[in-house]
Short mmCIF file of C-alpha atoms in Angstrom, two decimals:
data_model
loop_
_atom_site.label_atom_id
_atom_site.label_comp_id
_atom_site.label_asym_id
_atom_site.label_seq_id
_atom_site.Cartn_x
_atom_site.Cartn_y
_atom_site.Cartn_z
CA UNK A 1 0.01 0.00 0.01
CA UNK A 2 2.80 2.38 0.92
CA UNK A 3 4.55 1.64 -2.36
CA UNK A 4 1.34 2.40 -4.32
CA UNK A 5 0.85 5.67 -2.41
CA UNK A 6 4.48 6.63 -3.04
CA UNK A 7 4.10 5.91 -6.77
CA UNK A 8 0.89 7.87 -7.00
CA UNK A 9 2.47 10.84 -5.19
CA UNK A 10 5.44 10.74 -7.47
CA UNK A 11 3.20 10.60 -10.55
CA UNK A 12 1.22 13.59 -9.29
CA UNK A 13 4.34 15.67 -8.72
CA UNK A 14 5.61 14.77 -12.15
CA UNK A 15 2.33 15.66 -13.78
CA UNK A 16 2.20 18.99 -11.97
CA UNK A 17 5.74 19.80 -13.02
CA UNK A 18 4.98 18.99 -16.65
CA UNK A 19 1.78 21.05 -16.48
CA UNK A 20 3.78 24.06 -15.39
CA UNK A 21 6.18 23.53 -18.25
CA UNK A 22 3.27 23.45 -20.67
CA UNK A 23 2.18 26.91 -19.45
CA UNK A 24 5.63 28.43 -20.05
CA UNK A 25 5.47 30.64 -23.15
CA UNK A 26 8.08 30.51 -25.91
CA UNK A 27 9.93 33.77 -26.40
CA UNK A 28 11.24 35.22 -29.63
CA UNK A 29 14.99 35.59 -29.69
CA UNK A 30 17.46 37.72 -31.58
CA UNK A 31 20.96 36.40 -32.02
CA UNK A 32 23.28 39.25 -32.82
CA UNK A 33 23.90 42.96 -32.52
CA UNK A 34 26.43 45.67 -33.45
CA UNK A 35 27.04 48.80 -31.31
CA UNK A 36 25.76 51.94 -32.97
CA UNK A 37 28.51 53.67 -34.95
CA UNK A 38 30.65 50.58 -35.29
CA UNK A 39 31.32 49.03 -38.68
CA UNK A 40 33.80 46.85 -40.57
CA UNK A 41 35.65 50.08 -41.55
CA UNK A 42 36.55 50.67 -37.92
CA UNK A 43 38.42 47.35 -37.92
CA UNK A 44 40.64 48.18 -40.92
CA UNK A 45 44.30 48.03 -39.99
CA UNK A 46 43.52 47.13 -36.38
CA UNK A 47 45.02 44.18 -34.55
CA UNK A 48 42.69 41.67 -32.81
CA UNK A 49 43.81 39.43 -29.94
CA UNK A 50 41.99 36.11 -29.82
CA UNK A 51 41.39 35.52 -26.15
CA UNK A 52 41.76 31.85 -25.15
CA UNK A 53 38.28 30.36 -25.59
CA UNK A 54 36.13 29.34 -22.64
CA UNK A 55 34.84 25.79 -23.18
CA UNK A 56 32.63 23.58 -21.00
CA UNK A 57 31.26 20.24 -22.10
CA UNK A 58 29.34 17.72 -20.05
CA UNK A 59 26.17 15.70 -19.58
CA UNK A 60 22.71 16.67 -18.45
CA UNK A 61 21.22 14.32 -15.84
CA UNK A 62 17.64 13.19 -15.81
CA UNK A 63 16.75 16.13 -13.56
CA UNK A 64 18.62 18.57 -15.78
CA UNK A 65 21.67 18.90 -13.56
CA UNK A 66 24.89 19.51 -15.58
CA UNK A 67 27.74 17.18 -14.93
CA UNK A 68 31.16 18.08 -16.36
CA UNK A 69 33.15 15.72 -18.59
CA UNK A 70 36.88 16.53 -18.62
CA UNK A 71 37.65 14.48 -21.71
CA UNK A 72 34.90 15.99 -23.81
CA UNK A 73 35.92 19.47 -22.67
CA UNK A 74 39.59 18.98 -23.53
CA UNK A 75 38.70 17.44 -26.92
CA UNK A 76 36.25 20.28 -27.75
CA UNK A 77 38.79 22.95 -26.68
CA UNK A 78 41.43 21.50 -29.00
CA UNK A 79 39.00 21.29 -31.87
CA UNK A 80 37.80 24.88 -31.32
CA UNK A 81 41.30 26.35 -31.21
CA UNK A 82 42.21 24.43 -34.37
CA UNK A 83 39.12 25.56 -36.30
CA UNK A 84 39.52 29.23 -35.21
CA UNK A 85 43.10 29.00 -36.45
CA UNK A 86 41.96 27.62 -39.74
CA UNK A 87 39.43 30.47 -40.17
CA UNK A 88 41.94 33.24 -39.50
CA UNK A 89 42.61 33.71 -43.19
CA UNK A 90 39.02 35.05 -43.60
CA UNK A 91 39.67 38.00 -41.27
CA UNK A 92 40.85 41.21 -42.84
CA UNK A 93 42.89 41.93 -39.68
CA UNK A 94 46.00 40.64 -38.04
CA UNK A 95 44.89 38.10 -35.45
CA UNK A 96 47.21 37.27 -32.55
CA UNK A 97 46.77 34.66 -29.85
CA UNK A 98 46.48 35.50 -26.19
CA UNK A 99 50.05 35.54 -24.89
CA UNK A 100 51.35 32.94 -22.52
CA UNK A 101 51.35 34.82 -19.19
CA UNK A 102 51.72 33.99 -15.52
CA UNK A 103 50.77 35.62 -12.27
CA UNK A 104 48.51 38.65 -12.08
CA UNK A 105 48.52 39.22 -15.87
CA UNK A 106 47.31 35.66 -16.52
CA UNK A 107 44.60 36.14 -13.91
CA UNK A 108 43.53 39.40 -15.63
CA UNK A 109 42.82 37.55 -18.83
CA UNK A 110 41.00 34.78 -17.00
CA UNK A 111 38.85 37.37 -15.13
CA UNK A 112 37.84 39.03 -18.42
CA UNK A 113 37.03 35.71 -20.00
CA UNK A 114 34.63 35.04 -17.15
CA UNK A 115 33.23 38.60 -17.25
CA UNK A 116 32.61 38.37 -21.00
CA UNK A 117 30.66 35.12 -20.55
CA UNK A 118 28.53 36.76 -17.89
CA UNK A 119 27.84 39.89 -19.93
CA UNK A 120 27.09 37.90 -23.11
CA UNK A 121 24.66 35.71 -21.23
CA UNK A 122 22.99 38.80 -19.81
CA UNK A 123 22.64 40.26 -23.33
CA UNK A 124 21.05 37.06 -24.58
CA UNK A 125 18.60 36.81 -21.74
CA UNK A 126 17.75 40.48 -21.11
CA UNK A 127 18.00 41.98 -24.58
CA UNK A 128 17.89 39.35 -27.25
CA UNK A 129 14.92 37.54 -25.67
CA UNK A 130 12.28 40.13 -26.56
CA UNK A 131 9.87 39.08 -23.81
CA UNK A 132 12.58 39.53 -21.15
CA UNK A 133 13.93 42.82 -22.48
CA UNK A 134 14.86 45.22 -19.68
CA UNK A 135 13.16 48.64 -19.60
CA UNK A 136 16.46 50.28 -20.41
CA UNK A 137 16.74 48.03 -23.56
CA UNK A 138 13.16 48.58 -24.85
CA UNK A 139 14.40 50.70 -27.75
CA UNK A 140 16.87 48.09 -28.75
CA UNK A 141 20.00 50.08 -27.97
CA UNK A 142 23.01 47.75 -27.82
CA UNK A 143 25.07 49.41 -25.11
CA UNK A 144 27.12 46.93 -23.04
CA UNK A 145 30.58 47.17 -21.61
CA UNK A 146 33.25 45.17 -19.82
CA UNK A 147 34.62 48.36 -18.27
CA UNK A 148 37.60 50.52 -19.31
CA UNK A 149 39.97 48.21 -17.42
CA UNK A 150 40.22 46.30 -20.65
CA UNK A 151 42.82 48.86 -21.78
CA UNK A 152 45.34 46.85 -19.79
CA UNK A 153 44.72 43.89 -22.19
CA UNK A 154 45.55 46.21 -25.04
CA UNK A 155 48.79 47.27 -23.35
CA UNK A 156 49.81 43.63 -22.88
CA UNK A 157 49.06 42.60 -26.45
CA UNK A 158 49.32 45.69 -28.62
CA UNK A 159 45.81 44.96 -29.93
CA UNK A 160 42.95 47.42 -30.27
CA UNK A 161 40.24 44.76 -30.13
CA UNK A 162 39.74 41.40 -28.39
CA UNK A 163 37.68 38.52 -29.73
CA UNK A 164 36.11 36.45 -26.95
CA UNK A 165 34.55 33.00 -27.59
CA UNK A 166 32.54 30.93 -25.10
CA UNK A 167 30.83 27.60 -25.66
CA UNK A 168 28.80 25.52 -23.17
CA UNK A 169 27.34 22.16 -24.16
CA UNK A 170 25.36 19.82 -21.95
CA UNK A 171 24.44 16.54 -23.78
CA UNK A 172 21.27 14.90 -22.57
CA UNK A 173 21.86 11.64 -20.72
CA UNK A 174 19.81 8.50 -21.39
CA UNK A 175 17.71 9.31 -18.27
CA UNK A 176 17.07 12.86 -19.54
CA UNK A 177 15.97 11.59 -22.92
CA UNK A 178 13.55 9.12 -21.28
CA UNK A 179 12.17 12.00 -19.15
CA UNK A 180 11.73 13.99 -22.37
CA UNK A 181 9.64 11.17 -23.85
CA UNK A 182 7.55 10.90 -20.68
CA UNK A 183 6.92 14.67 -20.73
CA UNK A 184 5.65 14.42 -24.29
CA UNK A 185 3.58 11.34 -23.62
CA UNK A 186 2.00 12.39 -20.27
CA UNK A 187 1.52 16.09 -20.57
CA UNK A 188 2.11 16.70 -24.27
CA UNK A 189 4.87 19.21 -23.61
CA UNK A 190 8.42 19.49 -24.82
CA UNK A 191 11.24 19.22 -22.21
CA UNK A 192 14.70 20.29 -23.36
CA UNK A 193 17.31 17.54 -23.50
CA UNK A 194 20.67 19.19 -23.72
CA UNK A 195 21.97 22.78 -23.64
CA UNK A 196 24.07 24.20 -26.43
CA UNK A 197 25.09 27.82 -25.92
CA UNK A 198 27.64 29.84 -27.75
CA UNK A 199 28.86 33.43 -27.52
CA UNK A 200 31.36 35.30 -29.68
CA UNK A 201 32.02 38.95 -29.05
CA UNK A 202 34.37 41.78 -30.11
CA UNK A 203 35.47 44.23 -27.44
CA UNK A 204 37.05 47.64 -28.04
CA UNK A 205 39.95 47.43 -25.58
CA UNK A 206 40.40 51.23 -25.39
CA UNK A 207 36.84 51.72 -24.07
CA UNK A 208 35.68 48.34 -22.94
CA UNK A 209 32.54 48.50 -25.13
CA UNK A 210 31.14 45.37 -26.61
CA UNK A 211 30.92 46.40 -30.28
CA UNK A 212 29.70 43.14 -31.84
CA UNK A 213 28.07 40.00 -30.29
CA UNK A 214 26.64 36.77 -31.52
CA UNK A 215 24.91 34.88 -28.78
CA UNK A 216 22.64 31.85 -29.22
CA UNK A 217 21.28 29.52 -26.62
CA UNK A 218 20.45 26.80 -29.19
CA UNK A 219 23.53 26.39 -31.35
CA UNK A 220 24.17 23.49 -33.66
CA UNK A 221 27.14 21.22 -34.22
CA UNK A 222 28.48 18.45 -32.00
CA UNK A 223 31.54 20.16 -30.58
CA UNK A 224 33.10 16.77 -29.83
CA UNK A 225 33.69 16.14 -33.52
CA UNK A 226 35.64 18.00 -36.20
CA UNK A 227 32.66 18.47 -38.54
CA UNK A 228 30.46 19.52 -35.65
CA UNK A 229 33.01 22.10 -34.51
CA UNK A 230 33.24 23.53 -37.98
CA UNK A 231 29.48 24.10 -37.94
CA UNK A 232 29.67 25.67 -34.46
CA UNK A 233 32.44 28.13 -35.39
CA UNK A 234 30.60 29.02 -38.59
CA UNK A 235 27.58 29.94 -36.46
CA UNK A 236 29.64 31.79 -33.89
CA UNK A 237 31.32 33.99 -36.51
CA UNK A 238 28.16 34.65 -38.51
CA UNK A 239 27.85 38.32 -39.40
CA UNK A 240 31.27 39.24 -38.00
CA UNK A 241 32.07 42.63 -39.48
CA UNK A 242 34.15 42.36 -42.59
CA UNK A 243 34.64 38.55 -42.37
CA UNK A 244 35.24 37.04 -45.84
CA UNK A 245 33.06 34.21 -47.05
CA UNK A 246 34.41 30.75 -46.41
CA UNK A 247 35.65 29.21 -49.68
CA UNK A 248 33.46 26.46 -51.08
CA UNK A 249 34.92 22.96 -50.70
#
């Protein structure tokens, strides 16, 4: 009897949870923006430092809890760096890699990598998702900054701009996929299995302003494979100012 009561209670909680999901509205999303007054012409003759990409890859549990996978992350980081290197010929600028630093200077780059990810995620949630748009962003003004402390990055590299890249991928576990099927079967709602976010942004190191951003919470490409990473980078660099078209294979 206790087992039956427990099962009934569990089913009721599951049904209630799925019902709440079914009432959650879908929101329209933009994916990119350019700061007013900035254009490809502003990049001409300027050096860009490619900041070491921030990569996280793991698995999503049945309950949606992300669990890191070190092997996947290392593999994806290697593929991302290689693909960005391959695409450098399409830029009309000199691209330099983040220098190998130690101590406070290395920490400075790490701090700005983290800050960029936070700001980019905020832009995606509070400006690109139209239903969530903050009152200060109602007119669509793209006005975001990492602070003028970025000038120190310019001093360390000799670059005027910095290109930041962040990817986060949570692949749905078997349990999560089963839960997804149950959600569709019991309540007729869709439950997301997996998270695939990507941010690429260009920052003016003299001012700290974010002058171009591509941010998408539903990116394609399996970042654990070479072909998948090529697709991901193609999406990340979409509409980058002045970027040449990739040659046809």
